[in-house]
XYZ file of C-alpha atoms in Angstrom:
331
model
C 49.246 41.691 119.107
C 48.700 43.253 115.690
C 51.445 44.496 113.422
C 51.561 48.087 112.330
C 50.696 48.972 108.701
C 54.341 49.965 108.195
C 55.623 46.573 109.397
C 53.105 44.779 107.173
C 54.323 46.835 104.201
C 57.968 45.887 104.839
C 57.045 42.209 105.194
C 54.958 42.319 102.021
C 57.816 43.853 100.036
C 60.272 41.251 101.319
C 57.965 38.388 100.306
C 57.345 39.910 96.892
C 61.054 40.412 96.339
C 61.621 36.704 96.960
C 58.639 35.707 94.846
C 59.898 37.720 91.880
C 62.793 35.309 91.564
C 60.374 32.631 90.440
C 57.583 34.448 88.587
C 56.450 37.829 87.390
C 54.709 39.529 90.272
C 53.234 42.996 90.140
C 51.726 45.345 92.659
C 50.254 48.789 92.005
C 52.893 51.462 92.148
C 55.795 48.984 92.122
C 58.252 48.280 89.313
C 57.659 44.985 87.548
C 60.610 42.594 87.707
C 60.490 39.841 85.087
C 62.613 36.732 85.462
C 63.222 34.667 82.374
C 64.752 31.236 81.900
C 65.828 30.000 78.487
C 65.110 26.284 78.564
C 67.098 25.822 75.376
C 70.226 27.425 76.814
C 73.191 25.678 78.427
C 72.849 24.063 81.804
C 74.001 26.298 84.666
C 77.493 25.459 85.822
C 78.725 25.958 89.352
C 81.801 28.154 89.585
C 83.549 25.383 91.468
C 82.889 22.841 88.713
C 85.625 21.282 86.608
C 83.110 20.135 84.011
C 83.483 21.561 80.508
C 80.076 20.426 79.323
C 78.767 22.504 76.391
C 82.022 24.470 76.110
C 83.709 24.865 72.721
C 87.500 24.579 72.755
C 89.956 25.379 69.987
C 93.408 23.809 70.391
C 96.104 24.762 67.898
C 98.571 22.059 66.953
C 96.418 19.293 68.385
C 96.968 16.444 65.945
C 99.596 14.791 68.126
C 101.635 14.912 71.349
C 100.584 17.367 74.068
C 97.958 19.110 71.921
C 96.229 15.825 71.100
C 96.209 14.782 74.752
C 94.714 18.145 75.713
C 91.959 17.734 73.127
C 91.075 14.249 74.399
C 91.051 15.380 78.028
C 88.839 18.391 77.370
C 86.461 16.214 75.368
C 86.282 13.728 78.232
C 85.131 16.626 80.409
C 82.321 17.352 77.959
C 83.816 20.008 75.683
C 83.368 20.197 71.943
C 86.884 20.385 70.497
C 88.531 21.613 67.329
C 91.500 19.501 66.261
C 93.928 21.645 64.286
C 96.706 20.469 61.995
C 98.868 21.963 59.268
C 100.273 18.880 57.495
C 99.474 15.592 59.249
C 95.810 15.025 58.413
C 95.974 11.330 59.316
C 96.987 11.986 62.922
C 94.359 14.712 63.286
C 91.604 12.461 61.979
C 92.680 9.664 64.317
C 92.434 11.971 67.338
C 88.974 13.136 66.270
C 87.823 9.567 65.645
C 88.974 8.463 69.097
C 87.064 11.325 70.725
C 83.911 10.780 68.704
C 83.966 7.023 69.223
C 84.297 7.546 72.982
C 81.361 9.970 72.883
C 79.171 7.481 71.037
C 80.000 4.507 73.229
C 79.959 6.316 76.563
C 76.767 6.467 78.599
C 77.884 9.449 80.680
C 76.096 12.786 80.536
C 79.367 14.483 79.670
C 79.917 12.496 76.507
C 76.306 12.872 75.396
C 76.137 16.634 75.930
C 74.465 18.563 73.145
C 75.726 21.753 71.612
C 74.191 24.744 73.396
C 71.680 26.597 71.252
C 72.297 29.953 72.894
C 73.729 32.812 70.904
C 77.160 34.294 71.125
C 77.877 37.949 71.480
C 79.899 39.236 68.559
C 82.369 41.685 70.019
C 81.213 44.982 71.443
C 78.270 45.503 69.096
C 76.132 42.811 70.700
C 75.065 41.251 67.390
C 73.610 37.782 67.710
C 74.934 35.018 65.507
C 73.969 31.378 65.242
C 76.025 28.568 63.757
C 75.443 28.066 60.053
C 75.421 24.313 60.548
C 75.050 22.070 63.574
C 78.091 19.809 64.057
C 77.395 16.097 64.136
C 80.417 15.175 66.260
C 82.079 16.220 69.486
C 85.421 16.684 67.714
C 86.024 18.210 64.311
C 89.213 18.665 62.289
C 90.314 21.943 60.690
C 93.416 22.353 58.558
C 95.172 25.680 59.119
C 98.735 26.891 59.461
C 98.610 28.411 62.934
C 102.158 29.758 62.511
C 100.712 32.557 60.368
C 98.185 35.268 61.150
C 96.044 34.333 58.139
C 96.060 30.678 59.159
C 94.918 31.571 62.645
C 92.126 33.749 61.273
C 90.896 30.890 59.070
C 90.965 28.511 62.035
C 88.928 30.898 64.158
C 86.396 31.639 61.417
C 85.813 27.948 60.714
C 85.360 27.224 64.411
C 82.711 29.937 64.665
C 81.026 28.823 61.437
C 80.638 25.261 62.685
C 80.022 25.732 66.403
C 78.778 29.313 66.511
C 80.811 30.137 69.608
C 84.188 29.824 71.313
C 84.809 29.446 75.047
C 88.347 28.111 75.329
C 91.437 28.919 73.250
C 94.597 26.887 73.805
C 97.775 27.870 71.958
C 99.568 24.542 71.796
C 101.328 24.772 68.422
C 104.913 25.936 68.476
C 108.393 25.726 67.029
C 111.447 24.450 68.923
C 114.684 24.744 66.975
C 118.202 24.211 68.283
C 120.973 26.605 67.292
C 123.627 28.462 69.233
C 124.291 32.163 68.716
C 126.999 31.574 66.099
C 124.555 29.507 64.024
C 121.465 31.728 64.282
C 120.468 33.736 61.237
C 117.601 36.164 60.734
C 115.313 33.550 59.187
C 115.742 31.186 62.152
C 115.043 33.989 64.628
C 112.001 35.254 62.720
C 110.560 31.752 62.369
C 110.535 31.284 66.148
C 109.024 34.641 66.985
C 106.485 34.478 64.149
C 105.324 31.005 65.168
C 105.629 31.193 68.963
C 104.739 34.847 69.611
C 103.295 36.841 66.716
C 100.732 34.362 65.347
C 99.369 33.300 68.762
C 99.093 36.922 69.909
C 97.051 37.996 66.891
C 94.861 34.898 67.146
C 94.117 35.850 70.747
C 93.361 39.406 69.645
C 90.782 38.188 67.117
C 89.329 35.533 69.414
C 88.895 37.977 72.298
C 86.314 39.883 70.254
C 84.072 36.861 69.779
C 84.669 34.590 72.759
C 81.840 33.952 75.200
C 82.011 36.363 78.113
C 82.420 36.240 80.982
C 84.234 32.957 81.512
C 86.455 32.825 78.415
C 89.692 30.911 78.904
C 92.967 31.570 77.064
C 95.882 29.239 77.762
C 99.383 29.482 76.279
C 102.095 26.831 76.403
C 105.625 27.750 77.393
C 108.508 25.729 78.828
C 110.097 25.241 82.230
C 113.404 26.184 80.590
C 112.440 29.832 81.071
C 112.939 29.274 84.809
C 115.647 26.604 84.748
C 119.120 27.369 86.088
C 120.769 24.989 83.643
C 120.288 25.641 79.925
C 121.843 24.416 76.725
C 123.335 27.168 74.537
C 121.342 26.034 71.501
C 117.978 26.885 73.135
C 118.356 30.649 72.681
C 115.543 31.484 70.225
C 113.123 28.944 71.617
C 113.487 30.074 75.226
C 113.473 33.762 74.275
C 110.199 33.372 72.365
C 108.581 31.466 75.234
C 109.779 34.098 77.677
C 107.946 36.648 75.551
C 104.774 34.576 75.790
C 105.013 34.507 79.562
C 105.223 38.307 79.720
C 102.342 38.590 77.254
C 100.323 36.363 79.578
C 100.868 38.712 82.507
C 99.815 41.781 80.542
C 96.805 40.189 78.842
C 95.521 38.962 82.195
C 95.188 42.606 83.228
C 93.709 43.640 79.861
C 91.316 40.789 79.036
C 90.522 40.207 82.688
C 88.271 43.254 82.472
C 86.091 41.261 80.058
C 85.799 38.280 82.381
C 88.523 36.217 80.667
C 91.455 34.466 82.297
C 94.837 34.235 80.586
C 97.377 31.727 81.867
C 100.389 29.777 80.661
C 101.390 26.167 81.243
C 105.155 25.623 81.333
C 105.894 21.902 80.981
C 109.237 20.328 81.687
C 110.659 17.507 79.535
C 107.817 15.579 77.903
C 108.043 12.296 76.033
C 107.140 13.536 72.556
C 108.659 13.027 69.126
C 109.707 16.691 69.121
C 111.612 16.302 72.394
C 113.271 13.029 71.411
C 114.299 14.215 67.949
C 118.083 14.462 67.922
C 118.347 13.872 71.684
C 120.534 10.878 72.640
C 119.000 8.432 75.095
C 121.761 9.029 77.644
C 120.839 12.724 77.708
C 117.180 11.864 78.278
C 118.195 9.468 81.066
C 120.289 12.190 82.682
C 117.354 14.600 82.580
C 115.014 11.986 84.048
C 117.446 11.420 86.910
C 116.966 15.069 87.950
C 113.204 14.569 88.371
C 112.064 13.130 91.730
C 110.071 10.348 90.032
C 113.041 9.551 87.744
C 111.030 9.799 84.555
C 110.123 12.465 82.064
C 106.485 13.450 81.651
C 103.974 11.944 79.284
C 101.510 14.230 77.453
C 98.784 12.806 79.696
C 100.562 14.368 82.704
C 100.148 17.845 81.221
C 96.617 17.744 79.805
C 94.638 17.553 83.088
C 96.233 20.777 84.319
C 95.169 22.533 81.124
C 91.648 21.142 81.510
C 91.449 22.496 85.052
C 92.575 25.981 83.964
C 89.877 25.869 81.281
C 87.158 25.081 83.807
C 84.890 27.382 85.841
C 86.703 26.253 88.996
C 89.841 28.095 87.840
C 88.163 31.501 87.568
C 90.490 33.033 90.178
C 93.696 31.882 88.479
C 94.720 34.631 86.103
C 98.033 35.852 84.708
C 99.945 32.875 86.092
C 102.783 30.782 84.710
C 102.268 27.237 86.024
C 105.314 24.999 85.960
C 104.174 21.434 85.247
C 107.449 19.556 85.430
C 107.278 17.009 88.264
C 109.839 18.944 90.302
C 112.449 19.222 87.537
C 112.471 22.987 88.055
C 111.507 24.314 91.489
């Protein structure tokens, strides 16, 4: 039984359509479809992957505590990381040295990943830029006061100068003061909203124009106190500023989501950091720990893996969410 000319034509077109995925194939009267593969570009990443290989991550306030743990965790997943500090250069350098030493001594593909040589798209104009210098390490240190708009701009510009791209922005730096209403003055209020709200928002605004798209990840840090039923009266400015960040997250998810970005917030509970312990009596810490099912407060290493997951391709469908990471302290 012979096939009709029409059936042969349909079969031929189907075969050619499949073949065009692998090589340029042309037939008279048909549009040429050219498939290109840039061998120098980054390795393709499955959308269900938690690997951060070849990603560039900028973490504000990452010289110690939660920020430092986030930087180390992202680096362990293959990301190039920017360690940011304002005053403590020694701590920042130590974090970078630990990451770079681990990358040198590790035999895993993640630790030995090379910086992608693909271009980044500069905003809406589509200009192509390449890094002015190739970084020699997986982690670099940049001094910048991320509590100010100008400091954030410097941090972003240096990241782009060195790495030539930005995939992940994590706003870890923040201010947590303790004053009740009768003690609050204008300077105290402004310091919290400048540091915790204004500076991060304008850094996100600038970064959104140059971040790799789609797939860019923006992650804020808040606190579980915004959802807690028991609060101390001296947490007013801190909690109010973090509440603002959570609402900003919801709105930006709708706005920047149109560009293929996700915007989420991690809201940790009590974490064993110098900032948390400062001025807090041990009996108060013990009382807080007793309210957590595991009877302990978190370590920074309990928070970082959740941030790393949100930064990964696997988290593409999590957007505009406030994730409480508190071990059941607030439910």
